[in-house]
Coordinates of C-alpha atoms in Angstrom, one line a residue:
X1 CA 11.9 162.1 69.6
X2 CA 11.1 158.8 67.4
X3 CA 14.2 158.2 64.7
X4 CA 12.9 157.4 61.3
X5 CA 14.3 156.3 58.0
X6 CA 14.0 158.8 55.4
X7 CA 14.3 157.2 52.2
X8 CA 16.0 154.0 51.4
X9 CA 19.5 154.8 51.1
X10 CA 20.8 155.1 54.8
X11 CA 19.9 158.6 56.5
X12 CA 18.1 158.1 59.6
X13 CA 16.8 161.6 60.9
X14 CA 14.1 162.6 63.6
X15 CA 10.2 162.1 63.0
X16 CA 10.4 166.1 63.2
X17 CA 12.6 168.5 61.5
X18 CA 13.0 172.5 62.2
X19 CA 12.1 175.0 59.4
X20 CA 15.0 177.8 60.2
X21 CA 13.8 179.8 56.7
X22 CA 11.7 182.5 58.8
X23 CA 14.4 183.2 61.6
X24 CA 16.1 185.1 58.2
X25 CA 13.6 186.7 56.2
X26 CA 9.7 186.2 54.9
X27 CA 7.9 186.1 58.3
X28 CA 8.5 189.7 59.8
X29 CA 11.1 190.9 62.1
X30 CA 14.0 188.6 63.1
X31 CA 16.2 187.5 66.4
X32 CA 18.9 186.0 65.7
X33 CA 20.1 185.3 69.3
X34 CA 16.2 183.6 70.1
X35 CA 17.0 181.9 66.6
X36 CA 19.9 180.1 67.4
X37 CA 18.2 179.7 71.4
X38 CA 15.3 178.3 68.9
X39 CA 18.0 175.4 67.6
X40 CA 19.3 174.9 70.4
X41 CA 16.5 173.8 72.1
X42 CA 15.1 171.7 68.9
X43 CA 18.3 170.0 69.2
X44 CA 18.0 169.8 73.3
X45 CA 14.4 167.6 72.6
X46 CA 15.9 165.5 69.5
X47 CA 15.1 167.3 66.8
X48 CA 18.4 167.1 64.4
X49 CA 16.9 167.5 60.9
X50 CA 17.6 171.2 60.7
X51 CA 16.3 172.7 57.2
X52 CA 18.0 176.0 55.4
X53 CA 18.5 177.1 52.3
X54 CA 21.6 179.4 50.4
X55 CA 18.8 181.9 49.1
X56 CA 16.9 182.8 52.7
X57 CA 18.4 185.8 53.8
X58 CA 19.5 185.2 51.4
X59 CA 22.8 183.6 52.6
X60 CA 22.0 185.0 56.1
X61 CA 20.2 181.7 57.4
X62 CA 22.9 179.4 56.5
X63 CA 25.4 181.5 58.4
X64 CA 23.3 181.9 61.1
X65 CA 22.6 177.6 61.4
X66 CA 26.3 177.6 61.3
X67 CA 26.8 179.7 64.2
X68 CA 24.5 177.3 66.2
X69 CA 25.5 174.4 64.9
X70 CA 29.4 175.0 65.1
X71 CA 29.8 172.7 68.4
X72 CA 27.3 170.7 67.6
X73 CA 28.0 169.4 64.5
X74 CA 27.5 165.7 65.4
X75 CA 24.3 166.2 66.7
X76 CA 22.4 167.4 63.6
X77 CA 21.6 166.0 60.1
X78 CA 22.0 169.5 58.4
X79 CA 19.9 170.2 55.1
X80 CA 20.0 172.7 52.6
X81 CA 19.0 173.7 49.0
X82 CA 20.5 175.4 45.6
X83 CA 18.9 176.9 42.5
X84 CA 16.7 180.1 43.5
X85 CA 19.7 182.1 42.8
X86 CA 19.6 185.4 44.4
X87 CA 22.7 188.4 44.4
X88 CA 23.6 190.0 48.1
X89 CA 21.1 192.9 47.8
X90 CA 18.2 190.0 48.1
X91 CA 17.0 190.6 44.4
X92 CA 16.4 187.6 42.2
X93 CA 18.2 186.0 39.4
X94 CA 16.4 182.8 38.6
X95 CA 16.2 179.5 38.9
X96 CA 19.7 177.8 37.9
X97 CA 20.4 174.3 37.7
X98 CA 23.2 174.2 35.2
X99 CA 26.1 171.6 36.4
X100 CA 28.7 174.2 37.0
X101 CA 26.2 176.3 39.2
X102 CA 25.8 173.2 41.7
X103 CA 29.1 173.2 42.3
X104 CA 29.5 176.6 43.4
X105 CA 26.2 176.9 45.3
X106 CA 27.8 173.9 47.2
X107 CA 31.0 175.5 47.5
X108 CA 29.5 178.8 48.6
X109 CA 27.3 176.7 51.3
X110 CA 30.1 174.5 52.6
X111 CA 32.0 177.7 53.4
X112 CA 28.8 179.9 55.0
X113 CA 27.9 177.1 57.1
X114 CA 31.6 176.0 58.1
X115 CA 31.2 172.3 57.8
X116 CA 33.2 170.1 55.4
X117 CA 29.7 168.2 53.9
X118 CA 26.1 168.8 53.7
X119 CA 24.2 165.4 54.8
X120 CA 20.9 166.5 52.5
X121 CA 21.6 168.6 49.8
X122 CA 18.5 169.4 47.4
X123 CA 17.8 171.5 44.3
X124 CA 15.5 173.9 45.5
X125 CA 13.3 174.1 42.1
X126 CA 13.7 172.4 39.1
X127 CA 15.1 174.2 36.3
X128 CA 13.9 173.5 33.2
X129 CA 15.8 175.0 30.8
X130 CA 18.4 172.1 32.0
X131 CA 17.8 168.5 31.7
X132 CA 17.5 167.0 35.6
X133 CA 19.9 164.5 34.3
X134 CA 22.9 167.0 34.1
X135 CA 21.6 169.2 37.5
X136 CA 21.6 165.6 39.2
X137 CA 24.7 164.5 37.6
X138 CA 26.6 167.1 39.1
X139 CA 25.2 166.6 42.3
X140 CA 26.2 163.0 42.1
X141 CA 29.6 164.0 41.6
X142 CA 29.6 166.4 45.0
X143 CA 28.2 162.6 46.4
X144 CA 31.4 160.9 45.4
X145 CA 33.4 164.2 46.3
X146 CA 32.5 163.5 50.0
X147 CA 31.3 167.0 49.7
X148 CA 27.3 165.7 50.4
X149 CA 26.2 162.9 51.4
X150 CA 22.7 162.6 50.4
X151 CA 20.8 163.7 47.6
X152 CA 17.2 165.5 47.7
X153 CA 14.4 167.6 45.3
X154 CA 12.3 169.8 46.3
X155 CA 8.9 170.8 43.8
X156 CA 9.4 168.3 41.5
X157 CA 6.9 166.8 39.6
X158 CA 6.7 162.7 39.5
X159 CA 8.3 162.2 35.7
X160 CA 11.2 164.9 36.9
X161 CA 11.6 162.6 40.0
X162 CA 11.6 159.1 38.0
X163 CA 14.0 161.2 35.7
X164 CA 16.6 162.0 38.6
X165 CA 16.4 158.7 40.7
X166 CA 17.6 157.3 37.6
X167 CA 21.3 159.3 37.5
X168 CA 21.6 158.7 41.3
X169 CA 19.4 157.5 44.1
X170 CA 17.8 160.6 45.7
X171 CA 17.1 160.4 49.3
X172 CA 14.2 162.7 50.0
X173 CA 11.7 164.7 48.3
X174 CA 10.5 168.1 49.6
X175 CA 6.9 169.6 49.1
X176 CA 4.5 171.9 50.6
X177 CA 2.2 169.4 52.6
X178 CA -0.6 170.0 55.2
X179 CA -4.5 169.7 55.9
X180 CA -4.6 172.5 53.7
X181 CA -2.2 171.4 51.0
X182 CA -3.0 167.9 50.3
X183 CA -1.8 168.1 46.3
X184 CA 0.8 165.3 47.2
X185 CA -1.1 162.5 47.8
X186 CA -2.3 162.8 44.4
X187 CA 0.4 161.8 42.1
X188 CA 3.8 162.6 44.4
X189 CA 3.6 160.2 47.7
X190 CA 2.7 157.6 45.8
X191 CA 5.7 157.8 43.4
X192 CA 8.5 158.6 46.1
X193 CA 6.7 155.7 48.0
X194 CA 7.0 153.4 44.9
X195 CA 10.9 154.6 44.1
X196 CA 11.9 154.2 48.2
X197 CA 12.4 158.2 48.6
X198 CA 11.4 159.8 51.6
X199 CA 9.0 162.5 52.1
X200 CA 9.9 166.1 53.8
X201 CA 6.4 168.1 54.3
X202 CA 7.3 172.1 54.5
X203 CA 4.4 174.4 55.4
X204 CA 3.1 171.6 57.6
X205 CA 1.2 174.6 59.3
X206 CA -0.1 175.9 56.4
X207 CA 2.5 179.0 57.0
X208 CA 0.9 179.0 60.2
X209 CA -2.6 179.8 59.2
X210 CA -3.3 176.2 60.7
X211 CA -2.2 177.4 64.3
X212 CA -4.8 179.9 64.6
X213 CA -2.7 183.1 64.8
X214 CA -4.3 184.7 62.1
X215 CA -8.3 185.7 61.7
X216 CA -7.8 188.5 59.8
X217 CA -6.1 190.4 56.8
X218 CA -4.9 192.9 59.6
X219 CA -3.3 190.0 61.4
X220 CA -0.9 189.9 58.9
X221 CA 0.5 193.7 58.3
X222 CA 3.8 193.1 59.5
X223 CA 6.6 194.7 57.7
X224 CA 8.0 192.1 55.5
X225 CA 6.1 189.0 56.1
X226 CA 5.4 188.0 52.3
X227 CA 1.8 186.8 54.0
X228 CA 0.2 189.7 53.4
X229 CA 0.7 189.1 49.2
X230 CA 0.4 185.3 49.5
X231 CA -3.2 184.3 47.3
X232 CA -4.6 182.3 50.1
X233 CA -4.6 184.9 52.2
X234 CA -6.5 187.4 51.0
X235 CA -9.8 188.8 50.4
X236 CA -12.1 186.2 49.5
X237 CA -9.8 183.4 49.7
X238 CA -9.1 184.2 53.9
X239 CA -12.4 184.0 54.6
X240 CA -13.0 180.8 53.1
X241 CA -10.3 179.1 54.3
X242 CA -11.3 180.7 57.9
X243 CA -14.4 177.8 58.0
X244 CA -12.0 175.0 57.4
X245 CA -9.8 176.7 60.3
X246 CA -12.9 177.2 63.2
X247 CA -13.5 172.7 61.9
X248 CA -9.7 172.3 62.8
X249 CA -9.9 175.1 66.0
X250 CA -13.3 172.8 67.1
X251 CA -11.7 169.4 66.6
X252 CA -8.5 170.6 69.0
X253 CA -10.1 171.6 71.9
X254 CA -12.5 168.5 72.2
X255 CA -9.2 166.9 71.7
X256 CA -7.2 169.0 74.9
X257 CA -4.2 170.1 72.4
X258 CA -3.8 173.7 69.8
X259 CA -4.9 173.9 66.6
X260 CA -1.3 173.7 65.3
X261 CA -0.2 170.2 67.2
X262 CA -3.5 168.5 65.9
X263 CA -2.1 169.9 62.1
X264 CA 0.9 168.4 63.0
X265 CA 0.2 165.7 64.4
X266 CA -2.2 165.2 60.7
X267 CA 1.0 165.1 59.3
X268 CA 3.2 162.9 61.7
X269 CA 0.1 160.1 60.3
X270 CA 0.7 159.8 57.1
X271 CA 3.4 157.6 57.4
X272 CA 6.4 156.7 58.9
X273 CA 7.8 157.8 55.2
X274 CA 6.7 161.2 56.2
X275 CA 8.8 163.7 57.8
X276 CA 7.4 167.4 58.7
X277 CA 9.6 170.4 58.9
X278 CA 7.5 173.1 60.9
X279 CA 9.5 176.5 61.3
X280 CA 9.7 178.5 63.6
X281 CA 11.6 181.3 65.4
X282 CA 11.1 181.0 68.6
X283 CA 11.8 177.8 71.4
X284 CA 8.4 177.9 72.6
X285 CA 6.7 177.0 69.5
X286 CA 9.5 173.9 68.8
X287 CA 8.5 172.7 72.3
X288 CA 5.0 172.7 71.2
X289 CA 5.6 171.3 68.0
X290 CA 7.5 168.7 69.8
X291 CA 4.5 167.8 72.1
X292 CA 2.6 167.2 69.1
X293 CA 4.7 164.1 68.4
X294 CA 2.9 162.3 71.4
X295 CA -0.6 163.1 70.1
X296 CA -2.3 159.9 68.6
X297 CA -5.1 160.0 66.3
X298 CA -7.9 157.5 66.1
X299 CA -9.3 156.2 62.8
X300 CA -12.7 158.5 63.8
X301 CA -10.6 161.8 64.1
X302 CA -8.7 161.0 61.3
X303 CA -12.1 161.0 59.3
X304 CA -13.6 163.6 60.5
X305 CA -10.3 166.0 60.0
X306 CA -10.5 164.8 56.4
X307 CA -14.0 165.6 56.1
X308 CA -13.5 169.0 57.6
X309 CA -10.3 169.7 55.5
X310 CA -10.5 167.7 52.3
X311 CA -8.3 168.1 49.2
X312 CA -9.1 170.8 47.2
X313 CA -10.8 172.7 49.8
X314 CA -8.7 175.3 50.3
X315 CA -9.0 178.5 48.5
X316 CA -6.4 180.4 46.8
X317 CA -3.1 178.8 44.8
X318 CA -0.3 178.1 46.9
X319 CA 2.1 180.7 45.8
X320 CA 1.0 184.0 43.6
X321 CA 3.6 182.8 40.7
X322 CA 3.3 178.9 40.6
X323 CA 5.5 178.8 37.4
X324 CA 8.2 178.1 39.0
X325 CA 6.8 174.5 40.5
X326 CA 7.7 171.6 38.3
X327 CA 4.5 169.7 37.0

């Protein structure tokens, strides 16, 4: 696996990361031993850019990355996010970014995760009820605390980004990115790009729609897999967004590789500042995603994916409640 920068301030991590959000919660039934099997063979094929989060479980993935990761510690550049505060019975508090919360999210993390410092730490959303200088501030001070070594934001909107970079370098953005999610390279890529932050695409699979698994609303009835609720898949909007999938479905088998790795692969040319996170659950699907690495795209497939899949063409907002996106 290809080692890239991401960002300007030092981290190098692999030109793929691992998603562990769904081996928790959100995408139906869980296994945690083929979830830490799942890591273990990301890390196996040099993948060390693991991705987690203290509210997915919610603090059930973090402990669960730290029991695979707890002889391995070397061999991963661990990531994971504050602010979408949740209590233990999974219900929701908010979004907090108030200085004295940051602390204690990292506090709480450190000590789930049994590691001494986070290498990527991010704020999940951006609150706004609290300037990003005072959210980032504290986080600066976790920085000099030895606590994390890197700084990150994930949702933020361009001036909130200018805003933080300004208090203390941030490393990495993070933000829903894919064929079918192309908002980014709007306003966002090209201001990390101009500020020297690297880019970490989630959803690179379009929650997996791009892979082909689902054709159907019934494809998606799976006891608490949030899916079934999500706006672009449903009704009207699945159907529509089923034609841009048969382009993508047509395009992959001319080109001999799944649906998924040619999404992937999208991604994995957009730049070398550009750094997917596809999750998954199970090893078979990271060795795939892996594979996808190797695929090259000419400038003629590159054309005619963005003609089959260009922005905007997807139907249905990208989460039912976008309020809580910075823009």
């Amino acid at each position: 696996m290809e080692r890239l920068k991401l960002g300007s301030q030092g981290l190098e991590v692999s030109a793929e990361g691992l998603g562990c959000m769904g081996m928790s919660e959100f995408y139906g039934p869980t296994d945690e031993t083929e979830a830490i099997a799942t890591i273990h063979r990301a890390l196996d094929l040099g993948v060390d850019l693991l991705d987690t989060a203290d509210m997915y479980g919610p603090f059930t993935n973090e402990r669960l990355v730290g029991r695979a990761i707890a002889d391995r510690r070397d061999d991963v550049v661990l990531a994971t996010k504050f602010g979408n505060e949740r209590r233990d019975d999974g219900s929701w508090v908010g979004i907090n970014g108030r200085p004295e919360y940051v602390r204690a999210a990292c506090e709480a993390s450190l000590a789930r995760l049994g590691v001494d410092h986070i290498d990527l730490y991010y704020q999940h959303r951006v609150d706004k009820t609290v300037p990003i200088e005072e959210t980032v501030g504290a986080m600066a001070m976790l920085v000099s605390e030895g606590k994390v070594r890197y700084l990150g934001l994930s949702e933020a909107s361009p001036t909130t980004i200018r805003r933080a970079h300004a208090v203390h370098p941030v490393t990495a953005l993070q933000t829903e990115y894919s064929l079918w999610t192309r908002d980014p390279e709007q306003e966002i890529l090209p201001t990390v790009r101009e500020l020297g932050i690297g880019f970490v695409a989630y959803s690179p699979l379009g929650r997996g729609f791009l892979a082909g698994r689902f054709h159907n609303a019934d494809d998606l009835r799976n006891e608490g897999d949030f899916r079934s609720n999500h706006p672009r898949f449903k009704d009207e909007n699945l159907e529509r967004n089923l034609k841009l999938l048969r382009y993508l479905e047509e395009i992959a088998q001319e080109k001999g590789v799944t649906p998924a790795q040619l999404a992937l692969a999208w991604v994995l040319h957009r730049g070398p500042d550009v750094v997917p996170i596809p999750g998954t659950k199970k090893r078979h699907y990271v060795e795939e995603n892996v594979a996808a690495a190797e695929i090259a795209l000419n400038d003629e497939e590159l054309a005619r994916l963005d003609e089959a899949l260009p922005p905007g063409a997807t139907a249905g907002a990208r989460y039912a409640d976008m309020k809580t996106i910075d823009a």
